[in-house]
XYZ file of C-alpha atoms in Angstrom:
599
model
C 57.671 -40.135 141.156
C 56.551 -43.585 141.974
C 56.856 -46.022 139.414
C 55.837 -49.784 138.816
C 58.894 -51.063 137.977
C 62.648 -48.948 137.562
C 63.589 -47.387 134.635
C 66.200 -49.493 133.284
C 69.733 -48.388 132.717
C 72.567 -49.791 131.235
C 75.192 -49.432 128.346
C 75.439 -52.840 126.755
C 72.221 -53.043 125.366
C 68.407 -53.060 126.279
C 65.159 -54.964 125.125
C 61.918 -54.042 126.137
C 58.858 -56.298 124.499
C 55.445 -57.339 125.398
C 56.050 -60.871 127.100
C 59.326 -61.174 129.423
C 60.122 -64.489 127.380
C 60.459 -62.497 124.219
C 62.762 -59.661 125.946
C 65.242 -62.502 127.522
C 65.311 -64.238 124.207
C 66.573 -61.137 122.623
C 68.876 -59.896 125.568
C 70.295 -63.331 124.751
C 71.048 -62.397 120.866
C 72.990 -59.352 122.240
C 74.658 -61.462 124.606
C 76.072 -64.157 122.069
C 77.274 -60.737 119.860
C 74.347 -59.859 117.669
C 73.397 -57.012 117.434
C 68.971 -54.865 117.964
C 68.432 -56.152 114.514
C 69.414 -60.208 115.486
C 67.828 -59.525 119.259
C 65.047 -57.684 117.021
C 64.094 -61.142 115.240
C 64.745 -63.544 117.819
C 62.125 -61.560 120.099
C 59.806 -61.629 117.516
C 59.802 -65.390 116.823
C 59.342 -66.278 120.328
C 56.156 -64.103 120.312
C 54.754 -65.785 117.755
C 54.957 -68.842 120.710
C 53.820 -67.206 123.246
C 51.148 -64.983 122.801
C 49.678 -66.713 119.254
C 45.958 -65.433 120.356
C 47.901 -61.905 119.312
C 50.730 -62.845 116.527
C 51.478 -65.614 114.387
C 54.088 -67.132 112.289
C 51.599 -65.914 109.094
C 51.349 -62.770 110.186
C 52.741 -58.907 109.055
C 55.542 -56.098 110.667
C 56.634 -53.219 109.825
C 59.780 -51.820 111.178
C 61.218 -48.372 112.142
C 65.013 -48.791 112.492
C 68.252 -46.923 112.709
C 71.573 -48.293 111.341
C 74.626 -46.963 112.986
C 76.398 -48.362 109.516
C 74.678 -46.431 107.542
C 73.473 -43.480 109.466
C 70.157 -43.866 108.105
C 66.409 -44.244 109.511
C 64.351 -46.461 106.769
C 61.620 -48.192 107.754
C 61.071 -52.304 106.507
C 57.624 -52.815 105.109
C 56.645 -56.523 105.373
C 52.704 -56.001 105.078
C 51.501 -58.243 102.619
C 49.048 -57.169 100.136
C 46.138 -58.656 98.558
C 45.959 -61.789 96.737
C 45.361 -61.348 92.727
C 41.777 -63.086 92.878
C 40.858 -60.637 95.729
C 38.516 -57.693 93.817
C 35.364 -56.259 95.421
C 33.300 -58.186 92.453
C 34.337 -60.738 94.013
C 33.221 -60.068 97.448
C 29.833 -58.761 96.209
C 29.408 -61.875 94.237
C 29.876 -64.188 97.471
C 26.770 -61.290 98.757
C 29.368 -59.632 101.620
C 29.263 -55.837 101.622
C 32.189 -56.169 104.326
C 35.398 -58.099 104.120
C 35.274 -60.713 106.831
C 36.360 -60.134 110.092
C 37.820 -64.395 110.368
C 38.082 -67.020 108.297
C 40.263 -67.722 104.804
C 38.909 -64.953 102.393
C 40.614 -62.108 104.407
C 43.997 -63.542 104.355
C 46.761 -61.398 102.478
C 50.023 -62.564 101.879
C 51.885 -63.165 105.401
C 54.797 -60.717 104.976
C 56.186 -61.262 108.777
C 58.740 -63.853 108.030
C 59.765 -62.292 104.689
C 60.321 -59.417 106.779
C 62.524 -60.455 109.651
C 64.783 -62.474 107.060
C 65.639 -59.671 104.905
C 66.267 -57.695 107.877
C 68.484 -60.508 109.178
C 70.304 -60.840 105.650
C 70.791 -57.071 105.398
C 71.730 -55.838 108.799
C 71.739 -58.546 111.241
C 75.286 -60.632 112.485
C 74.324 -63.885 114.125
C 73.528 -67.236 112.228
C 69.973 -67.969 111.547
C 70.303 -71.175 113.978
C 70.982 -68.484 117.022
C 67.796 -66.567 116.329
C 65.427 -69.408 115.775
C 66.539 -71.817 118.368
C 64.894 -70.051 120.934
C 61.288 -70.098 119.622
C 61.674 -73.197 118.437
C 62.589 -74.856 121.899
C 59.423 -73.281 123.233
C 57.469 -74.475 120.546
C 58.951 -78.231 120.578
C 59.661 -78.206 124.637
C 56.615 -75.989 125.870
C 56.504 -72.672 127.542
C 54.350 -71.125 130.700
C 51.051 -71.065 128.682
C 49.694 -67.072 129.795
C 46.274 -67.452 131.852
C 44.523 -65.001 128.510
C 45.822 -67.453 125.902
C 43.801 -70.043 127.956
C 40.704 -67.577 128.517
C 40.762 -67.393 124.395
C 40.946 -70.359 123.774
C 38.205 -71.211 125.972
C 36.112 -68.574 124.771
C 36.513 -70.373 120.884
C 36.037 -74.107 121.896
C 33.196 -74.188 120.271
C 34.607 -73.035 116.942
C 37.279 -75.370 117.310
C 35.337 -78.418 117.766
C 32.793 -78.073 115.468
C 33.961 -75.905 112.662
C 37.885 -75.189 112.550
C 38.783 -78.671 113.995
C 42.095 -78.259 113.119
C 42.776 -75.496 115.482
C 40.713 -77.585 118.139
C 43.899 -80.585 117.326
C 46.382 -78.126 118.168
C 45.410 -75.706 120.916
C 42.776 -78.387 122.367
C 44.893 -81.217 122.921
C 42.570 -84.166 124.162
C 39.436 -82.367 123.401
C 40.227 -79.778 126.600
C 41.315 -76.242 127.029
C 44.822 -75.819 127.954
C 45.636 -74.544 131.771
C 47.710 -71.330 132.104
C 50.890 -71.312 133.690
C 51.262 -74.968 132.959
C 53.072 -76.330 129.901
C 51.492 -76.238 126.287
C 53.786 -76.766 123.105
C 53.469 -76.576 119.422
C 55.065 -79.550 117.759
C 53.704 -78.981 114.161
C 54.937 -75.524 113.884
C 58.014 -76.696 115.623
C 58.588 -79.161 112.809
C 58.022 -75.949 110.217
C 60.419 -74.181 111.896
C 63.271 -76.886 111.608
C 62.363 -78.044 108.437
C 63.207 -74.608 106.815
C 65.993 -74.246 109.315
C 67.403 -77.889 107.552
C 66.746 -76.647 104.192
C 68.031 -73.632 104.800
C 71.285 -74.763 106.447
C 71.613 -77.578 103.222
C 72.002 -74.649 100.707
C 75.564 -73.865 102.381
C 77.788 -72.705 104.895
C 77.014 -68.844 104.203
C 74.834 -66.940 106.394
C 73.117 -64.906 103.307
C 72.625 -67.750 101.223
C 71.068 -69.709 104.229
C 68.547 -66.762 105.157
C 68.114 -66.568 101.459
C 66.705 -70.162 101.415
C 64.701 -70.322 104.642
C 62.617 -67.535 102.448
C 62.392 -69.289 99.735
C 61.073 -72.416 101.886
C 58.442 -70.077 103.208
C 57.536 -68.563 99.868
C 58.660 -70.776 96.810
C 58.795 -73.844 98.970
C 56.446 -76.205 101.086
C 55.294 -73.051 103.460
C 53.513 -71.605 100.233
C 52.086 -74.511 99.081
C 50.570 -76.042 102.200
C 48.685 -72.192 102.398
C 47.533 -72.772 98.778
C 46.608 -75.995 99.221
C 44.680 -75.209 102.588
C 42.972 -72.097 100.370
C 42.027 -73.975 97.667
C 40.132 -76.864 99.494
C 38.632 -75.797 102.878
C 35.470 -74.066 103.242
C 36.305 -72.461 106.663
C 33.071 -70.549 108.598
C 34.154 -67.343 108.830
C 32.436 -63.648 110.494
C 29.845 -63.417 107.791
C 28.568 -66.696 109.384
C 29.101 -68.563 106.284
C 31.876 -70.862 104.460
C 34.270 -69.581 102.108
C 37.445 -70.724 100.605
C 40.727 -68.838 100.371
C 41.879 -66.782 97.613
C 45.619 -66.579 98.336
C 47.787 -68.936 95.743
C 51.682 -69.948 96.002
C 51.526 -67.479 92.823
C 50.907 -65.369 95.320
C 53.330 -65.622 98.079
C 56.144 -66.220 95.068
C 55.438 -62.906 93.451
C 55.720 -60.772 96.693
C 58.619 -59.328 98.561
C 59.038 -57.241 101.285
C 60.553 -53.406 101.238
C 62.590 -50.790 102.330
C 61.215 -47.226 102.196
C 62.096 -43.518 103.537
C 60.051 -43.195 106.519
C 57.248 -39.840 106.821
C 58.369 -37.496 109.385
C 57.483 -34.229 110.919
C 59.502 -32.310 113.602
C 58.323 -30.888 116.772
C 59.726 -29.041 119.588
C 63.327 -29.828 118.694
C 62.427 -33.690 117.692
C 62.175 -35.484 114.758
C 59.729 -38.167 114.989
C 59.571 -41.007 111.661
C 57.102 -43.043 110.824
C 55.469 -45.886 108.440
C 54.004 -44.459 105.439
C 50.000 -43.436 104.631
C 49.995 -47.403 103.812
C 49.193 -47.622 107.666
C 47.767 -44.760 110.082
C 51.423 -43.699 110.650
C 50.886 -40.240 110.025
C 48.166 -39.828 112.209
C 50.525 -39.433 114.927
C 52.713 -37.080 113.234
C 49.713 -35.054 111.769
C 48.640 -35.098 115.447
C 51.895 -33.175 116.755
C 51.466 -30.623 114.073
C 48.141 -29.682 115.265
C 49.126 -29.489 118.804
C 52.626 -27.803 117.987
C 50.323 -24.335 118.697
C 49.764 -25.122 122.155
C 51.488 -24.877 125.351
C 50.869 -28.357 126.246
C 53.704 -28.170 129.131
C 51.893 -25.548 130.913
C 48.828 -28.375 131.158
C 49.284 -30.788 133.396
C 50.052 -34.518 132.430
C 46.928 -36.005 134.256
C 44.848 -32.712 133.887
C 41.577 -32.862 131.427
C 42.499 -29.978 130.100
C 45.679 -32.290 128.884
C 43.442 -35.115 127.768
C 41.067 -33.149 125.962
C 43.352 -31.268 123.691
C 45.198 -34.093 122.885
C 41.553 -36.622 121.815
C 40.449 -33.659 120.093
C 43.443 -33.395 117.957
C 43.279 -36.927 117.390
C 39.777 -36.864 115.947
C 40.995 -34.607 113.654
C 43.950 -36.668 112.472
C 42.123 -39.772 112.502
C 39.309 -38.424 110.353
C 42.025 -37.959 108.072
C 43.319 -40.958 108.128
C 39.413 -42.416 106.543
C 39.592 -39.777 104.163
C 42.999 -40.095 102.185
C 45.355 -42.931 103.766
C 45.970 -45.889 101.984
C 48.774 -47.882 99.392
C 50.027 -44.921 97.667
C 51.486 -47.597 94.895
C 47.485 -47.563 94.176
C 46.250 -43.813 95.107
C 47.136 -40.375 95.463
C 47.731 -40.005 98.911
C 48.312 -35.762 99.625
C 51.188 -36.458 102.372
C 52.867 -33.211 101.708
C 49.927 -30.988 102.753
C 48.173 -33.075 104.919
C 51.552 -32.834 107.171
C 52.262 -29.100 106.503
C 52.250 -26.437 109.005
C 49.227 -24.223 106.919
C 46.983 -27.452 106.997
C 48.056 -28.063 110.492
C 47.027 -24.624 111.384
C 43.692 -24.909 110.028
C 43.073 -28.422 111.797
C 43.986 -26.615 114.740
C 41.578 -23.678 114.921
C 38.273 -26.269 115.015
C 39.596 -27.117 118.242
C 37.763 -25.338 121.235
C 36.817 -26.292 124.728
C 33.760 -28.382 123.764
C 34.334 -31.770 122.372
C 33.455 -32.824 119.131
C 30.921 -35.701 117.907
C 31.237 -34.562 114.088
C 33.821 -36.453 111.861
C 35.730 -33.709 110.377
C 38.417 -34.801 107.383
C 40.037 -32.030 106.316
C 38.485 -30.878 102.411
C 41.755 -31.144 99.972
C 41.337 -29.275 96.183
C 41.040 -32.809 93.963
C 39.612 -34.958 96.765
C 36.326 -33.438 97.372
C 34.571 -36.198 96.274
C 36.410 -38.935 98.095
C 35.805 -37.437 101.089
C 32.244 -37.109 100.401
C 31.958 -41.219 99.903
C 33.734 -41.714 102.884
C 31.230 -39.608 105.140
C 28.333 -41.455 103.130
C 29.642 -44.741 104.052
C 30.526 -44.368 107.612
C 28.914 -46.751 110.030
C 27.696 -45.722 113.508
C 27.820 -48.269 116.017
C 24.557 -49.538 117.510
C 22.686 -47.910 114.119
C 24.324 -50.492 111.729
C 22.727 -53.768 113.179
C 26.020 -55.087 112.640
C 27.483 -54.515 116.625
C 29.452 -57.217 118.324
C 32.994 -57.942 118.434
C 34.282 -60.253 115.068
C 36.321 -63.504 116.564
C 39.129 -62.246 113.487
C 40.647 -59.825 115.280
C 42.622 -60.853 118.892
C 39.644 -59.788 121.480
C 39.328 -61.254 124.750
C 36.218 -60.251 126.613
C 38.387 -58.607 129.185
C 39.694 -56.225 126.078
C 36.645 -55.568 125.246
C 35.608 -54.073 128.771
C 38.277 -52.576 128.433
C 37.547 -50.672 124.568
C 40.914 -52.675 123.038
C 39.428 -54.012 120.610
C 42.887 -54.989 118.694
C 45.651 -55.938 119.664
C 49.452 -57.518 119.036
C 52.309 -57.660 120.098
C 55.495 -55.040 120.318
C 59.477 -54.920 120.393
C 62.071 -52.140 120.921
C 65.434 -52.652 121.112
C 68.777 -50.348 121.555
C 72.064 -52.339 121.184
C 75.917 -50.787 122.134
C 76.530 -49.520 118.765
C 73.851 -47.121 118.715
C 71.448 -49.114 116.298
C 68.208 -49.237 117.170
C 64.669 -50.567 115.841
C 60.882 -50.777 116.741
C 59.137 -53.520 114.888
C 54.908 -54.315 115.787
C 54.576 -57.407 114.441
C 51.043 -58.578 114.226
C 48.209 -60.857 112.577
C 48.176 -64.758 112.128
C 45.959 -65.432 115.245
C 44.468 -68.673 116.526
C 41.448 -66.672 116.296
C 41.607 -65.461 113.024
C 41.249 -68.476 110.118
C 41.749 -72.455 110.924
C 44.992 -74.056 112.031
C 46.549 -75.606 108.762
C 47.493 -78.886 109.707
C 50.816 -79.316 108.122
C 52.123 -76.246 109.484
C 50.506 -76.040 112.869
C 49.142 -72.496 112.658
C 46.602 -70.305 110.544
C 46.400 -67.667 108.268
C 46.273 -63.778 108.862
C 42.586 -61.447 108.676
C 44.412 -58.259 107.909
C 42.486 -57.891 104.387
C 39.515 -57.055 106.474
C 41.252 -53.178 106.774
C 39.859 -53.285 103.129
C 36.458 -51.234 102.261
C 34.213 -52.675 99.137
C 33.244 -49.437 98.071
C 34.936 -48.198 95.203
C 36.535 -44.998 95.053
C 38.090 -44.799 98.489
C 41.779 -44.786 99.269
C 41.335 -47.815 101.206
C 38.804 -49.809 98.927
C 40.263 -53.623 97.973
C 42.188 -54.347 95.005
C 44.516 -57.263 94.286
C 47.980 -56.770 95.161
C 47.516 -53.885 97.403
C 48.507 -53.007 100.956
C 45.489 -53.579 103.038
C 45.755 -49.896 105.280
C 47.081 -51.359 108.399
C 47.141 -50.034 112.257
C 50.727 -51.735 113.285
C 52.941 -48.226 113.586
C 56.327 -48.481 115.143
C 58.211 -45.246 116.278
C 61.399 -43.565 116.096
C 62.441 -40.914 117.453
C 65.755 -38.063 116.588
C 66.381 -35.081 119.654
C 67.843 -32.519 118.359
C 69.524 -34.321 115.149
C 70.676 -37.749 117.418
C 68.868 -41.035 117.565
C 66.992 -41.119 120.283
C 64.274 -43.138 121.145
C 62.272 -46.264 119.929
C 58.817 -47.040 121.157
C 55.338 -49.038 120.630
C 52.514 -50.620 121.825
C 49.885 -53.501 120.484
C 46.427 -51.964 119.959
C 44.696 -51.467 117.252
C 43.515 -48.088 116.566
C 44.382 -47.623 119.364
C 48.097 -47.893 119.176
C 48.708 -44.216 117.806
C 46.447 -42.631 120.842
C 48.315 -44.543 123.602
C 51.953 -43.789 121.841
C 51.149 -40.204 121.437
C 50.440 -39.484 125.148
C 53.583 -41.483 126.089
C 55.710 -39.101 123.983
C 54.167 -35.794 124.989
C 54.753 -36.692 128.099
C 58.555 -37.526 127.864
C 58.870 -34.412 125.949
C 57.062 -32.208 127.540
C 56.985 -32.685 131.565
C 60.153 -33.833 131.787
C 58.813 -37.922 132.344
C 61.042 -40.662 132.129
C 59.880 -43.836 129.945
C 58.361 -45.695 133.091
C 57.052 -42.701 134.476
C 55.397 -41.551 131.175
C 54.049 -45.292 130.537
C 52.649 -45.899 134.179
C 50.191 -42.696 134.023
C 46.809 -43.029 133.540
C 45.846 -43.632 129.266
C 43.067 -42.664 127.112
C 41.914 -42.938 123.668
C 38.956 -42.402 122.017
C 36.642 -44.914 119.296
C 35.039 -41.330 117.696
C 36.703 -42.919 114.145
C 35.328 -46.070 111.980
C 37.608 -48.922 113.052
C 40.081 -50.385 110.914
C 37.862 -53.813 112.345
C 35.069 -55.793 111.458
C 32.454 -54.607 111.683
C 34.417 -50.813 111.093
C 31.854 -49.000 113.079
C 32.328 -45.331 114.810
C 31.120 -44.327 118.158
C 31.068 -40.348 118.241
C 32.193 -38.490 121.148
C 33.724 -41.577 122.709
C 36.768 -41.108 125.309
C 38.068 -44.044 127.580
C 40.504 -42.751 130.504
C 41.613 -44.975 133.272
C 39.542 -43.975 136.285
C 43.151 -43.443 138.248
C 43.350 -39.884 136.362
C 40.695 -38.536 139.042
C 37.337 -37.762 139.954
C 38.154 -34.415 139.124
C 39.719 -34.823 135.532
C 37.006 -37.258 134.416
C 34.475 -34.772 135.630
C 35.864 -32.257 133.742
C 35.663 -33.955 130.625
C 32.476 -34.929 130.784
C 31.572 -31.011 131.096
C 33.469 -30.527 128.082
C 30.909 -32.828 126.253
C 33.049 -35.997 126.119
C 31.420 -39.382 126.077
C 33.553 -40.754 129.030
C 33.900 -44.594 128.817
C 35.693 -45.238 132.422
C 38.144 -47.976 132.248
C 39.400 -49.620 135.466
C 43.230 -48.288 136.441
C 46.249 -50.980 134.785
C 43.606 -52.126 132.154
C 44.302 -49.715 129.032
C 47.565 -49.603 126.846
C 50.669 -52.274 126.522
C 53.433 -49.847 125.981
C 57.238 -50.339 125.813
C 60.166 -48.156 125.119
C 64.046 -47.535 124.948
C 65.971 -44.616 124.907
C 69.866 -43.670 123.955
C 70.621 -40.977 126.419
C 72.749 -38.153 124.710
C 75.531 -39.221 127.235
C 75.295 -42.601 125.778
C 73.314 -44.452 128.654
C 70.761 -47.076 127.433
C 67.113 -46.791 128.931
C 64.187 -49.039 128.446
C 61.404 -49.528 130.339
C 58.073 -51.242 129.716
C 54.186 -51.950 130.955
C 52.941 -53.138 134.304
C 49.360 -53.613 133.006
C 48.214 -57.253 131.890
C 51.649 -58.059 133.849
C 53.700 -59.537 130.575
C 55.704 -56.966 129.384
C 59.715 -56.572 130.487
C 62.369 -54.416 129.772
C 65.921 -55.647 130.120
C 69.626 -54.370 129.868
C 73.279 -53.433 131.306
């Protein structure tokens, strides 16, 4: 089969990310004798340079990973959670019935950087110098600025000259919007970066003790209390169309710490596939392979609606779920157990016919009728809300948005010679998403707007807890080996485009570029984890390059086909540990960013 680019094969090591920069900055970590976990970080920093209208340094990741130490999978929760003043009396009192979409009041503790050093401390080998130094050359020195971060930053110029000026003084330097493909550095977040670098490297020659005290720069130090600072004196405009200061306090940041937990898994068809916990929509995708174990998707061809249709439909059931009982279970009961079971799966399974669905159907659970109940009362149907329109919190560009991604971030999977291997979605933190703080030279994250002010709901805000996030890194085990790590930015979106990836590979005998470079789909039929969390029922976007035929198809079938132009949907990337021991990774040809590397 034709492919965009070649699979790549190797036996050193591979990286596969979502901006080539990113991929050669970790293929470099591997090179100097780190090891995925090093390459991991190192990837992930220089991200946070190069696409910041989709991560930043104040931003959250969670991790899948597999230590070839330890022989375990475990799965490295750095999602911050909610400040302590952030209660929905609070909201209500300020008159919002939503959590913003932008601005300072839906910032939650930035967990990213908490995350990457305790993953550094704990399983990484190279000094912290080696991973930083490359994102903070780019930052200090400049890098190719990407033709989108431009088209974002024009798109905001507005807010950034009249009410977030001090984005405006960093990604408007002399009052214009930055060309892509030319030059654009960060110097104030380069001078964050080395200043916890110097304190970090004055607390002694040790590696741990150094990553110790970059983190306790970032939260005990001068990273926490520029953010409380910042939160305590700006009134920043924010989604609701009004001014609102921060509630997140050094208290705050000090008080937090990131995680390591036993990932959710299900098996199917002789794989094991692990997950983040109900904390994010993790489990959609493996509550999605339970309900399609019972059919014979291999007989169905890859491209074929008949393929497509099974799969959305399944989906909507999953995702319906997800409304209905996910969120922090340190706060609420979350069912896990059944809702991953083969009997619920079973049931789930027979609403599926050959006519699509426009209902939203959670599964009923003894205990939880009445949960489920205020989530169906509270759902919002786009265009019937008043409320439409894309929020400027979460990373949209008005190509994504012709193109239904109405999220997005950034990804990284990487397979190293020793057989460990991780996928990490790092996200949040965007230019777009609260003001530049001046002494650090980037803003604050939005993820708090995941948050519902209704009481009662799995989801609903209360200080200290895990706002339900969409970032949802994979791993993958064929029969009992580590296999296979893979991602993609997107949203809600980021389950739908994984899922077909993977039933692909596994069932039609794809390889990863193969199985990436055919046509995606996905459906909206769920309330979106985003401002303004609206549902559009029936909804399915496919690439147009499945067919005339296919799309026709599903339109018979009763879907509400959205057609998206071919290359526009889906950002995925993936690497593979052959069971002969050969390294693959391979990665997306649409916006034309991502790379895979190796030998």
């Amino acid at each position: 089969m034709f492919t965009t680019r070649p699979e790549i094969l190797g036996t050193f090591g591979v990286v596969t990310s979502t901006h080539w920069l990113a991929t050669a900055s970790g293929m470099a970590m591997l090179e100097k004798g780190g090891n995925a976990f090093d390459a991991c970080a190192a990837a992930a920093f220089v991200l946070q340079v190069v696409e910041p209208h989709l991560v930043g340094p104040a931003g959250d990741m969670p991790a899948v990973f597999y230590s070839a130490k330890s022989k375990k999978v475990e799965v490295l929760c750095a999602q911050g959670p909610a400040p302590e003043a952030a209660t929905i009396e609070a909201f209500k009192a300020l008159g919002l019935d939503l959590v913003p979409g932008s601005g300072l009041l839906s910032t939650v503790v930035p967990g990213a950087f908490g995350g990457w050093m305790t993953l550094l401390r704990d399983h990484g080998r190279l000094p912290l110098r080696e991973v930083l130094e490359p994102a903070i050359g780019y930052f200090e020195n400049g890098h190719p600025m990407l033709p989108r971060v431009s088209d974002t930053i024009g798109t905001l110029t507005d807010l950034f000259t009249k009410d977030w000026p001090t984005s405006g003084a960093v990604y408007l330097p002399g009052g214009k919007v930055p060309e892509g493909r030319k030059l654009f550095g960060n110097t104030a977040a380069a001078e964050t970066y080395k200043r916890i670098l110097s304190e970090a490297e004055a607390a002694g020659g040790d590696r741990e003790t150094q990553i110790q005290a970059a983190y306790d720069a970032w939260y005990k130090g001068f990273v926490a209390e520029a953010m409380d600072k910042f939160c305590r004196t700006t009134e920043a405009l924010d989604s609701s169309g009004k001014r609102h200061k921060g509630l997140l306090t050094a208290n705050d940041m000090a008080r937090w710490q990131p995680s390591y937990e036993t990932p959710a898994s299900v098996t199917y068809h002789g794989w094991e596939v692990f997950k983040i916990g109900p904390w994010g929509q993790g489990p959609v995708f493996l509550q999605t392979l339970k309900i399609l174990e019972g059919f014979d998707l291999a007989a169905m061809g890859p491209t074929s609606a008949e393929f497509v249709h099974h799969v959305v439909e399944a989906m909507k059931l999953a995702f319906a779920d997800r409304e209905a009982y996910y969120g922090d279970p340190d706060f609420v009961k979350v069912p896990l157990t059944t809702l991953l079971s083969e009997d619920y799966a079973r049931g789930r399974r027979n609403l599926i016919s050959e006519k699509a669905s426009h209902d939203l159907r959670p599964g009923t659970i003894a205990g939880f009728e009445d949960q489920v109940a205020r989530m169906l009362a509270g759902v919002r149907i786009a265009g019937q809300s008043g409320k439409g329109g894309a929020s400027v919190g979460e990373p949209t560009m008005a190509s994504m948005v012709a193109a239904g991604r109405r999220g997005d971030t950034v990804h990284i999977d990487v397979i190293d010679k020793w057989g460990n291997m991780i996928a990490a979605t790092p996200s949040g933190g965007w230019l777009q998403s609260s003001p530049v703080i001046p002494e650090l030279g980037f803003p604050l994250n939005s993820r708090a707007q995941s948050f519902w002010l209704e009481e009662g709901l799995p989801s609903s805000l209360a200080p200290f807890k895990r706002p339900r996030t969409t970032l949802t890194p994979s791993l993958a085990f064929e029969n009992g080996e580590p296999r296979l790590v893979f991602g993609t930015p997107g949203g809600d979106q980021q389950e739908q485009w994984q899922l077909g990836m993977f039933l692909r590979r596994v069932h039609h005998g794809l390889n990863l570029q193969e199985a990436i470079d055919l046509p995606l789909f996905h459906t909206q039929h769920f309330p979106s984890s985003f401002y303004p969390r609206e549902a559009r029922p029936g909804h399915m976007m496919v690439e147009e390059s499945i067919g005339e035929a296919a799309l026709a198809d599903l339109e018979r079938r009763g879907h509400a086909v959205e057609r998206a132009p071919e290359w526009t949907v889906g950002r995925l990337t993936a690497a593979e540990k052959s069971a002969d021991g050969l390294l693959r990774a391979a990665a997306t040809p649409r916006l034309m960013q991502a790379y895979a590397a190796g030998r």
